[in-house]
């Protein structure tokens, strides 16, 4: 079964948190860590990887933290996931003794295209907008 790692899932969540902030605002690492109940060390590893791929910008100091490198509408979920996971392919690397039929090859190629087309169609702004729309759960006693 093809799965996105927890690092990839958290990267998407953290990027959404950054997208919900006012543009150009730096969110402290501790704040992001607290929001998602993640250790600072683990979150730092994710943000370093995102920074190496040019997706976030970090700043040190009292007003430091992380912010998006560009507008939320300019990011896709696919771009963020690929920064953490590499290429998004549901297939493993075939072994030397692996035989593939033309039908199965066509199926897997189309499946891969469908996955990539979907993740590339969802922008970070779409995700942040959906979060802002959600007003929370209602509790009645």
Coordinates of N, CA, C and O in Angstrom, one line a residue:
X1 N 0.8 -1.2 0.0 CA 0.0 0.0 0.0 C 0.9 1.2 0.0 O 1.8 1.4 0.8
X2 N 0.6 2.2 -0.9 CA 1.4 3.4 -1.0 C 0.9 4.4 0.1 O -0.3 4.6 0.3
X3 N 1.9 4.9 0.9 CA 1.5 5.8 2.0 C 2.5 7.0 1.9 O 3.6 6.8 1.6
X4 N 2.0 8.1 2.3 CA 2.8 9.3 2.5 C 3.3 9.2 4.0 O 2.5 8.9 4.9
X5 N 4.6 9.4 4.2 CA 5.1 9.3 5.6 C 4.5 10.4 6.5 O 4.0 11.4 6.0
X6 N 4.7 10.2 7.8 CA 4.2 11.2 8.7 C 5.0 12.5 8.5 O 4.4 13.6 8.7
X7 N 6.3 12.4 8.1 CA 7.0 13.7 7.9 C 6.3 14.5 6.7 O 6.2 15.7 6.8
X8 N 5.9 13.8 5.7 CA 5.2 14.4 4.6 C 3.8 15.0 5.0 O 3.5 16.1 4.7
X9 N 3.1 14.3 5.9 CA 1.8 14.7 6.4 C 2.0 15.9 7.3 O 1.3 16.9 7.1
X10 N 3.0 15.9 8.2 CA 3.2 17.0 9.0 C 3.7 18.2 8.3 O 3.4 19.4 8.6
X11 N 4.5 18.0 7.2 CA 5.0 19.1 6.4 C 3.8 19.9 5.8 O 3.8 21.1 5.8
X12 N 2.9 19.1 5.3 CA 1.7 19.8 4.7 C 0.9 20.5 5.8 O 0.4 21.7 5.5
X13 N 0.8 20.0 7.0 CA 0.1 20.7 8.1 C 0.8 21.9 8.5 O 0.2 23.0 8.7
X14 N 2.1 21.9 8.6 CA 2.9 23.0 9.0 C 2.9 24.1 8.0 O 2.7 25.3 8.3
X15 N 2.9 23.7 6.7 CA 2.8 24.7 5.6 C 1.5 25.4 5.6 O 1.4 26.6 5.4
X16 N 0.4 24.6 6.0 CA -0.9 25.2 6.1 C -1.0 26.2 7.2 O -1.6 27.2 7.1
X17 N -0.4 25.8 8.4 CA -0.3 26.7 9.5 C 0.4 28.1 9.1 O -0.1 29.1 9.4
X18 N 1.5 28.0 8.3 CA 2.2 29.1 7.9 C 1.3 29.9 6.9 O 1.4 31.2 6.9
X19 N 0.6 29.2 6.1 CA -0.3 29.9 5.1 C -1.4 30.7 5.7 O -1.9 31.7 5.2
X20 N -1.9 30.2 6.9 CA -3.0 30.9 7.6 C -2.5 32.1 8.3 O -3.4 33.0 8.7
X21 N -1.2 32.3 8.5 CA -0.7 33.5 9.2 C -0.7 34.6 8.2 O -0.7 34.4 7.0
X22 N -0.7 35.8 8.7 CA -0.6 37.0 7.8 C 0.7 36.9 7.0 O 1.8 36.5 7.5
X23 N 0.6 37.3 5.7 CA 1.8 37.2 4.8 C 3.0 37.9 5.4 O 2.9 39.1 5.8
X24 N 4.1 37.2 5.3 CA 5.4 37.8 5.8 C 5.6 37.7 7.3 O 6.6 38.1 7.8
X25 N 4.6 37.2 8.0 CA 4.7 37.0 9.5 C 5.6 35.7 9.8 O 5.3 34.7 9.2
X26 N 6.5 35.9 10.6 CA 7.3 34.7 11.1 C 6.7 34.1 12.3 O 6.5 34.7 13.3
X27 N 6.4 32.8 12.2 CA 5.8 32.0 13.3 C 7.0 31.3 14.0 O 7.7 30.5 13.4
X28 N 7.1 31.5 15.3 CA 8.2 30.8 16.1 C 8.1 29.3 16.0 O 7.0 28.8 16.0
X29 N 9.2 28.7 16.0 CA 9.3 27.2 16.0 C 8.5 26.6 17.2 O 7.8 25.6 17.0
X30 N 8.6 27.2 18.4 CA 7.9 26.7 19.5 C 6.4 26.8 19.4 O 5.7 25.9 19.8
X31 N 5.9 27.8 18.7 CA 4.5 28.0 18.5 C 4.0 26.9 17.6 O 3.0 26.2 17.8
X32 N 4.7 26.6 16.5 CA 4.3 25.6 15.5 C 4.4 24.2 16.2 O 3.5 23.4 16.0
X33 N 5.4 24.0 17.0 CA 5.6 22.8 17.8 C 4.4 22.5 18.7 O 3.8 21.4 18.8
X34 N 4.0 23.6 19.4 CA 2.9 23.4 20.4 C 1.6 23.2 19.6 O 0.8 22.3 20.1
X35 N 1.3 23.8 18.5 CA 0.1 23.6 17.8 C -0.1 22.2 17.4 O -1.3 21.7 17.3
X36 N 0.9 21.5 17.0 CA 0.8 20.2 16.4 C 1.3 19.1 17.4 O 1.4 18.0 17.1
X37 N 1.7 19.5 18.6 CA 2.2 18.6 19.6 C 3.3 17.8 19.1 O 3.4 16.6 19.3
X38 N 4.3 18.5 18.5 CA 5.5 17.8 18.0 C 6.7 18.3 18.7 O 6.7 19.5 19.1
X39 N 7.7 17.5 18.8 CA 8.9 18.0 19.4 C 9.6 19.0 18.5 O 9.5 19.0 17.3
X40 N 10.3 19.9 19.2 CA 10.9 21.0 18.4 C 12.0 20.4 17.5 O 12.1 20.8 16.3
X41 N 12.7 19.4 18.0 CA 13.7 18.7 17.1 C 13.1 18.1 15.9 O 13.7 18.3 14.8
X42 N 12.0 17.4 16.0 CA 11.4 16.7 14.9 C 10.9 17.8 13.9 O 11.1 17.7 12.7
X43 N 10.2 18.8 14.4 CA 9.7 19.9 13.6 C 10.8 20.6 12.9 O 10.7 21.0 11.7
X44 N 11.9 20.8 13.6 CA 13.1 21.5 13.0 C 13.6 20.7 11.8 O 14.0 21.3 10.7
X45 N 13.6 19.4 11.9 CA 14.1 18.6 10.8 C 13.2 18.7 9.5 O 13.7 18.9 8.4
X46 N 11.9 18.8 9.8 CA 11.0 19.0 8.7 C 11.2 20.4 8.0 O 11.2 20.5 6.8
X47 N 11.3 21.4 8.9 CA 11.4 22.8 8.4 C 12.8 23.0 7.6 O 12.8 23.7 6.7
X48 N 13.8 22.3 8.1 CA 15.1 22.4 7.4 C 15.0 21.8 6.0 O 15.4 22.4 5.0
X49 N 14.3 20.7 5.9 CA 14.0 20.0 4.6 C 13.2 21.0 3.7 O 13.5 21.1 2.5
X50 N 12.2 21.6 4.2 CA 11.3 22.5 3.5 C 12.2 23.7 3.0 O 12.0 24.2 1.9
X51 N 13.0 24.2 3.9 CA 13.9 25.3 3.6 C 14.9 25.0 2.5 O 15.1 25.8 1.6
X52 N 15.5 23.8 2.5 CA 16.4 23.4 1.5 C 15.8 23.4 0.1 O 16.4 23.6 -0.9
X53 N 14.5 23.1 0.1 CA 13.7 23.1 -1.1 C 13.1 24.5 -1.5 O 12.3 24.6 -2.4
X54 N 13.5 25.5 -0.7 CA 13.0 26.8 -1.0 C 11.6 27.1 -0.7 O 11.0 28.1 -1.2
X55 N 10.9 26.3 0.2 CA 9.5 26.5 0.4 C 9.3 27.4 1.6 O 8.2 28.0 1.7
X56 N 10.2 27.4 2.6 CA 10.0 28.3 3.7 C 11.3 29.1 3.9 O 12.4 28.7 3.5
X57 N 11.2 30.2 4.6 CA 12.3 31.0 5.0 C 12.3 31.1 6.5 O 11.3 31.3 7.2
X58 N 13.5 31.0 7.1 CA 13.7 31.0 8.5 C 14.4 32.3 8.9 O 15.2 32.9 8.1
X59 N 14.1 32.8 10.1 CA 14.8 34.0 10.7 C 15.1 33.7 12.1 O 14.2 33.2 12.9
X60 N 16.2 34.1 12.6 CA 16.6 33.9 14.0 C 16.4 35.2 14.8 O 16.1 36.2 14.2
X61 N 16.4 35.0 16.1 CA 16.2 36.2 16.9 C 14.9 36.2 17.6 O 14.1 35.3 17.5
X62 N 14.6 37.3 18.3 CA 13.4 37.4 19.1 C 12.1 37.4 18.3 O 11.1 36.9 18.7
X63 N 12.2 38.0 17.1 CA 11.0 38.0 16.2 C 11.1 36.9 15.1 O 10.5 37.1 14.1
X64 N 12.0 36.0 15.4 CA 12.3 34.9 14.4 C 11.2 33.9 14.3 O 10.2 33.9 15.0
X65 N 11.5 33.0 13.4 CA 10.6 31.9 13.2 C 10.6 31.5 11.7 O 11.6 31.7 11.0
X66 N 9.5 31.0 11.2 CA 9.4 30.6 9.8 C 8.2 31.2 9.1 O 7.2 31.5 9.7
X67 N 8.4 31.5 7.8 CA 7.3 32.0 7.0 C 7.4 31.4 5.6 O 8.4 30.8 5.3
X68 N 6.3 31.5 4.8 CA 6.4 30.9 3.5 C 7.3 31.8 2.6 O 7.4 33.0 2.8
X69 N 8.0 31.2 1.7 CA 8.9 31.9 0.8 C 8.1 32.6 -0.3 O 8.6 33.5 -1.0
X70 N 6.9 32.2 -0.6 CA 6.0 32.8 -1.6 C 4.6 32.7 -1.2 O 4.3 32.2 -0.1
X71 N 3.7 33.3 -2.0 CA 2.3 33.3 -1.6 C 1.7 31.8 -1.5 O 2.1 31.0 -2.3
X72 N 0.8 31.6 -0.7 CA 0.2 30.3 -0.5 C -0.4 29.8 -1.8 O -0.4 28.6 -2.0
X73 N -1.0 30.6 -2.6 CA -1.6 30.2 -3.8 C -0.6 29.7 -4.8 O -0.9 29.1 -5.8
X74 N 0.7 30.0 -4.6 CA 1.8 29.5 -5.5 C 2.3 28.2 -5.2 O 3.2 27.7 -5.9
X75 N 1.9 27.6 -4.1 CA 2.3 26.2 -3.7 C 1.3 25.2 -4.1 O 0.1 25.5 -4.0
X76 N 1.7 24.0 -4.4 CA 0.7 22.9 -4.5 C 1.1 21.8 -3.5 O 2.2 21.8 -3.0
X77 N 0.1 21.1 -3.1 CA 0.3 20.0 -2.1 C 1.4 19.0 -2.7 O 2.2 18.5 -2.0
X78 N 1.4 18.8 -4.0 CA 2.3 17.9 -4.7 C 3.8 18.4 -4.5 O 4.7 17.7 -4.2
X79 N 3.9 19.7 -4.6 CA 5.3 20.3 -4.5 C 5.8 20.1 -3.0 O 7.0 19.8 -2.8
X80 N 4.9 20.3 -2.1 CA 5.3 20.1 -0.7 C 5.6 18.7 -0.4 O 6.6 18.3 0.3
X81 N 4.7 17.8 -0.8 CA 5.0 16.3 -0.6 C 6.2 15.8 -1.3 O 7.0 15.1 -0.7
X82 N 6.5 16.3 -2.5 CA 7.7 15.9 -3.2 C 9.0 16.4 -2.5 O 10.0 15.7 -2.5
X83 N 8.9 17.5 -1.8 CA 10.0 18.0 -1.1 C 10.4 17.1 0.1 O 11.6 17.0 0.4
X84 N 9.4 16.4 0.6 CA 9.6 15.5 1.7 C 9.8 14.1 1.3 O 10.5 13.3 1.9
X85 N 9.1 13.6 0.3 CA 9.0 12.2 -0.1 C 9.8 11.9 -1.3 O 10.0 10.7 -1.6
X86 N 10.2 12.8 -2.1 CA 10.7 12.5 -3.4 C 9.6 12.3 -4.4 O 8.5 12.8 -4.1
X87 N 9.8 11.7 -5.5 CA 8.7 11.5 -6.5 C 7.6 10.7 -5.9 O 7.8 9.8 -5.2
X88 N 6.4 11.1 -6.3 CA 5.2 10.4 -5.8 C 4.8 9.3 -6.8 O 4.0 9.6 -7.7
X89 N 5.3 8.2 -6.6 CA 5.0 7.0 -7.5 C 4.5 5.9 -6.6 O 5.1 5.5 -5.7
X90 N 3.3 5.3 -7.0 CA 2.8 4.2 -6.3 C 3.5 2.9 -6.5 O 3.2 1.9 -5.8
X91 N 4.4 2.9 -7.5 CA 5.1 1.6 -7.8 C 6.5 1.6 -7.1 O 7.2 2.6 -7.1
X92 N 6.9 0.4 -6.7 CA 8.2 0.2 -6.3 C 9.2 0.0 -7.5 O 8.7 0.0 -8.6
X93 N 10.4 0.0 -7.2 CA 11.4 -0.2 -8.3 C 11.4 -1.7 -8.7 O 11.6 -2.6 -7.8
X94 N 11.1 -2.1 -9.9 CA 11.1 -3.5 -10.3 C 12.4 -4.2 -10.1 O 13.5 -3.6 -10.3
X95 N 12.3 -5.4 -9.7 CA 13.5 -6.2 -9.5 C 13.9 -6.8 -10.9 O 13.1 -6.8 -11.8
X96 N 15.1 -7.3 -11.0 CA 15.6 -7.9 -12.3 C 14.7 -9.0 -12.9 O 14.6 -9.1 -14.1
X97 N 14.1 -9.8 -12.0 CA 13.3 -10.9 -12.5 C 11.8 -10.5 -12.6 O 11.0 -11.3 -12.8
X98 N 11.6 -9.2 -12.6 CA 10.2 -8.7 -12.6 C 9.7 -8.6 -14.1 O 10.3 -8.1 -14.9
X99 N 8.6 -9.2 -14.3 CA 7.9 -9.2 -15.6 C 6.7 -8.3 -15.5 O 6.0 -8.3 -14.5
X100 N 6.5 -7.5 -16.5 CA 5.3 -6.6 -16.5 C 4.6 -6.7 -17.8 O 5.2 -6.7 -18.9
X101 N 3.3 -6.8 -17.7 CA 2.4 -6.9 -18.9 C 2.1 -5.5 -19.3 O 2.2 -4.5 -18.6
X102 N 1.7 -5.4 -20.6 CA 1.4 -4.1 -21.1 C 0.2 -3.5 -20.4 O 0.1 -2.3 -20.2
X103 N -0.8 -4.4 -20.1 CA -2.0 -3.9 -19.4 C -1.7 -3.4 -18.0 O -2.1 -2.3 -17.6
X104 N -0.8 -4.1 -17.2 CA -0.5 -3.6 -15.9 C 0.4 -2.3 -16.0 O 0.2 -1.4 -15.1
X105 N 1.3 -2.3 -16.9 CA 2.1 -1.1 -17.1 C 1.2 0.2 -17.4 O 1.4 1.2 -16.8
X106 N 0.2 0.0 -18.2 CA -0.7 1.1 -18.6 C -1.5 1.5 -17.3 O -1.7 2.7 -17.0
X107 N -2.0 0.5 -16.6 CA -2.7 0.8 -15.3 C -1.9 1.6 -14.4 O -2.3 2.7 -13.9
X108 N -0.6 1.2 -14.1 CA 0.2 1.9 -13.1 C 0.6 3.2 -13.6 O 0.7 4.2 -12.8
X109 N 0.9 3.4 -14.9 CA 1.2 4.7 -15.4 C 0.0 5.7 -15.2 O 0.2 6.8 -14.9
X110 N -1.2 5.2 -15.5 CA -2.4 6.0 -15.4 C -2.7 6.4 -13.9 O -3.1 7.5 -13.6
X111 N -2.5 5.4 -13.1 CA -2.7 5.6 -11.6 C -1.7 6.7 -11.1 O -2.1 7.6 -10.4
X112 N -0.4 6.6 -11.5 CA 0.6 7.6 -11.1 C 0.2 9.0 -11.6 O 0.3 9.9 -10.9
X113 N -0.3 9.1 -12.9 CA -0.7 10.3 -13.4 C -1.9 10.9 -12.6 O -1.9 12.1 -12.3
X114 N -2.8 10.1 -12.2 CA -4.0 10.5 -11.5 C -3.6 11.1 -10.1 O -4.1 12.1 -9.7
X115 N -2.7 10.4 -9.4 CA -2.2 10.8 -8.1 C -1.5 12.1 -8.3 O -1.8 13.1 -7.5
X116 N -0.6 12.2 -9.2 CA 0.2 13.5 -9.4 C -0.7 14.6 -9.9 O -0.5 15.8 -9.4
X117 N -1.6 14.4 -10.7 CA -2.5 15.4 -11.2 C -3.4 16.0 -10.0 O -3.6 17.2 -9.9
X118 N -3.8 15.1 -9.1 CA -4.6 15.5 -8.0 C -3.8 16.4 -7.0 O -4.2 17.5 -6.7
X119 N -2.7 15.9 -6.6 CA -1.9 16.6 -5.6 C -1.4 17.9 -6.2 O -1.2 18.9 -5.5
X120 N -1.2 18.0 -7.5 CA -0.8 19.2 -8.1 C -1.9 20.2 -8.4 O -1.7 21.4 -8.7
X121 N -3.2 19.7 -8.2 CA -4.3 20.6 -8.4 C -4.8 21.3 -7.1 O -5.5 22.3 -7.2
X122 N -4.3 20.8 -6.0 CA -4.7 21.4 -4.7 C -3.6 22.4 -4.2 O -2.4 22.0 -4.1
X123 N -4.0 23.7 -4.1 CA -3.0 24.6 -3.6 C -3.0 24.7 -2.1 O -4.0 24.4 -1.4
X124 N -1.9 25.3 -1.6 CA -1.8 25.5 -0.1 C -2.9 26.5 0.3 O -3.5 26.4 1.4
X125 N -3.2 27.4 -0.6 CA -4.3 28.4 -0.3 C -5.6 27.7 -0.1 O -6.5 28.0 0.7
X126 N -5.9 26.7 -1.0 CA -7.1 25.9 -0.9 C -7.3 25.2 0.5 O -8.3 25.3 1.1
X127 N -6.2 24.7 1.0 CA -6.2 24.0 2.3 C -6.4 25.0 3.4 O -7.1 24.8 4.3
X128 N -5.7 26.1 3.4 CA -5.8 27.1 4.4 C -7.2 27.7 4.4 O -7.8 28.0 5.5
X129 N -7.8 27.9 3.2 CA -9.1 28.5 3.1 C -10.1 27.5 3.8 O -11.0 27.9 4.5
X130 N -10.0 26.2 3.5 CA -10.9 25.2 4.1 C -10.7 25.2 5.6 O -11.8 25.1 6.3
X131 N -9.5 25.4 6.1 CA -9.3 25.5 7.6 C -10.0 26.7 8.2 O -10.6 26.7 9.2
X132 N -9.9 27.8 7.5 CA -10.6 29.1 8.0 C -12.1 29.0 7.9 O -12.8 29.5 8.8
X133 N -12.6 28.2 7.0 CA -14.1 28.0 6.9 C -14.6 27.2 8.0 O -15.7 27.4 8.5
X134 N -13.8 26.2 8.5 CA -14.2 25.3 9.6 C -14.3 26.1 10.9 O -13.4 26.7 11.4
X135 N -15.5 26.1 11.5 CA -15.7 26.9 12.7 C -15.5 26.1 14.0 O -15.7 26.6 15.1
X136 N -15.2 24.8 13.8 CA -15.0 24.0 15.0 C -16.2 23.1 15.3 O -17.3 23.2 14.7
X137 N -16.0 22.3 16.3 CA -17.1 21.4 16.6 C -18.0 22.1 17.7 O -17.6 22.9 18.5
X138 N -19.3 21.7 17.6 CA -20.2 22.3 18.6 C -20.4 21.2 19.7 O -20.6 20.0 19.4
X139 N -20.3 21.6 20.9 CA -20.5 20.7 22.0 C -21.8 21.1 22.8 O -22.0 22.3 23.1
X140 N -22.7 20.2 23.0 CA -23.9 20.4 23.7 C -23.9 19.5 24.9 O -23.6 18.4 24.8
X141 N -24.3 20.1 26.1 CA -24.4 19.3 27.3 C -25.8 19.3 27.8 O -26.5 20.3 27.8

